[in-house]
CSV table of C-alpha atoms in Angstrom, one decimal:
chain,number,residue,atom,x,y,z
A,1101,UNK,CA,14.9,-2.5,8.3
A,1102,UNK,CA,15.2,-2.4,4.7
A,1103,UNK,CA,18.9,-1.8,4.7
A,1104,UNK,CA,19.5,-5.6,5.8
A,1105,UNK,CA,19.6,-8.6,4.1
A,1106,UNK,CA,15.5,-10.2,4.2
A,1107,UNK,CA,12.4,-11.2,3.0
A,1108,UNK,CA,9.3,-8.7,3.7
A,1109,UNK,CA,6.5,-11.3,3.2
A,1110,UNK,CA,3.0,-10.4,3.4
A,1111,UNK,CA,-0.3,-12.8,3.4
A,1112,UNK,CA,-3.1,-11.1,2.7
A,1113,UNK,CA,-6.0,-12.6,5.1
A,1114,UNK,CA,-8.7,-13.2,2.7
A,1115,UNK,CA,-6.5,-15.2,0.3
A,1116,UNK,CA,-6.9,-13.0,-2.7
A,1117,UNK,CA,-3.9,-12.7,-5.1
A,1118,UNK,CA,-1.9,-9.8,-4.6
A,1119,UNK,CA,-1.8,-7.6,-7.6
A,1120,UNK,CA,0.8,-4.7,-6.8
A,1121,UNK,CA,3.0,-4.1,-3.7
A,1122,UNK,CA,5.5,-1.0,-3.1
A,1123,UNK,CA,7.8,0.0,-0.4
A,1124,UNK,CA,8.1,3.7,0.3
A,1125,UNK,CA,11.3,5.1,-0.9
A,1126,UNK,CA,12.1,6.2,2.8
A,1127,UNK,CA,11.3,2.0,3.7
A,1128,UNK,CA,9.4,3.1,6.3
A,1129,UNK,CA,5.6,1.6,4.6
A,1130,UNK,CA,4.3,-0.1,2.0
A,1131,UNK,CA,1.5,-0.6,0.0
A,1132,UNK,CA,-0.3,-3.8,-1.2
A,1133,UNK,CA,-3.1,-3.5,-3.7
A,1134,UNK,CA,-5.4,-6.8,-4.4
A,1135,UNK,CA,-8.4,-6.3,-6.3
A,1136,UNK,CA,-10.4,-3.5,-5.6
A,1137,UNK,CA,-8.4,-2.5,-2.6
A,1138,UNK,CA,-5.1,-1.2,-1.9
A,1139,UNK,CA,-3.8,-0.7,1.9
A,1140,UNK,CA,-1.0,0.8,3.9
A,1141,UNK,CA,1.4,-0.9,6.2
A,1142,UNK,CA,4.0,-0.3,9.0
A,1143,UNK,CA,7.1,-1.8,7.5
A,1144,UNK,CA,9.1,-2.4,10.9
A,1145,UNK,CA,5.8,-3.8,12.8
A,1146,UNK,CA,3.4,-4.6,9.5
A,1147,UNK,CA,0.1,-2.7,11.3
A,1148,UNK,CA,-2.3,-1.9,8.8
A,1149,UNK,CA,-1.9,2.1,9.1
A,1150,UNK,CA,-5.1,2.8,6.6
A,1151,UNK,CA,-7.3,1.2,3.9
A,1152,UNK,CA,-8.3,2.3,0.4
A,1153,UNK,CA,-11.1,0.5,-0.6
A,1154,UNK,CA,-12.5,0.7,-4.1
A,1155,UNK,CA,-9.1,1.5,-5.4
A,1156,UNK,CA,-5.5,0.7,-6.7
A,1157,UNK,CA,-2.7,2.4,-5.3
A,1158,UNK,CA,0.9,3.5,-5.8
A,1159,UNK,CA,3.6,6.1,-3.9
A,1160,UNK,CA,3.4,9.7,-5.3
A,1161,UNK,CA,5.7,12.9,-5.0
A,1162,UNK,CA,8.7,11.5,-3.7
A,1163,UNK,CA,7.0,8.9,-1.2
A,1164,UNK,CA,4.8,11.7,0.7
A,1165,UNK,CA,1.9,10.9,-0.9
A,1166,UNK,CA,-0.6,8.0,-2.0
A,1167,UNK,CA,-2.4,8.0,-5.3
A,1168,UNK,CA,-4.9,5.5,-6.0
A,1169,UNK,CA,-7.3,5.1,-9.0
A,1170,UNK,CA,-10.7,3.7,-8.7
A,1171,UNK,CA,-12.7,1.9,-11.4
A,1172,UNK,CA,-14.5,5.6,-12.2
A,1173,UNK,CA,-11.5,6.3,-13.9
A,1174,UNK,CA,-10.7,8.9,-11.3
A,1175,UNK,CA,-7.3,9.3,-9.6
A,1176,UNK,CA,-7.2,11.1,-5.7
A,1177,UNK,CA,-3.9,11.9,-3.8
A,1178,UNK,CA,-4.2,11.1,-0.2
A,1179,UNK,CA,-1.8,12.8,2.2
């Protein structure tokens, strides 16, 4: 619950430095992008809900949404 007081900590199982994380504006997920990968989490039980790989990812259009960029330069929204 994002309401209370607390620390959402992720580890990321491979190690690799995380370079982005966002929480939904509803709290509800959030993403974490390291390297060439960016994936989707359950806030309340932190089950991996889907996986982006070859790109870098950020909430779009009010929190609906998922737009990533891959290293083609290309951006894709993901429902």
């Amino acid at each position: 619950d994002l309401n209370k007081p607390g620390v959402l900590q992720y580890q990321p199982p491979d190690g690799r430095t995380l370079s982005a994380a966002q929480i939904a504006p509803d709290g509800r997920a959030f993403l974490v992008s390291r390297g060439d990968r960016t994936e989707l989490f359950d806030t309340a039980t932190g089950a991996k809900l889907h996986a982006f790989p070859g790109h870098l990812g950020c909430f779009a259009l009010g929190g609906t949404k998922v737009l990533c960029a891959a290293a083609n330069n290309r951006l894709t929204v993901y429902d």
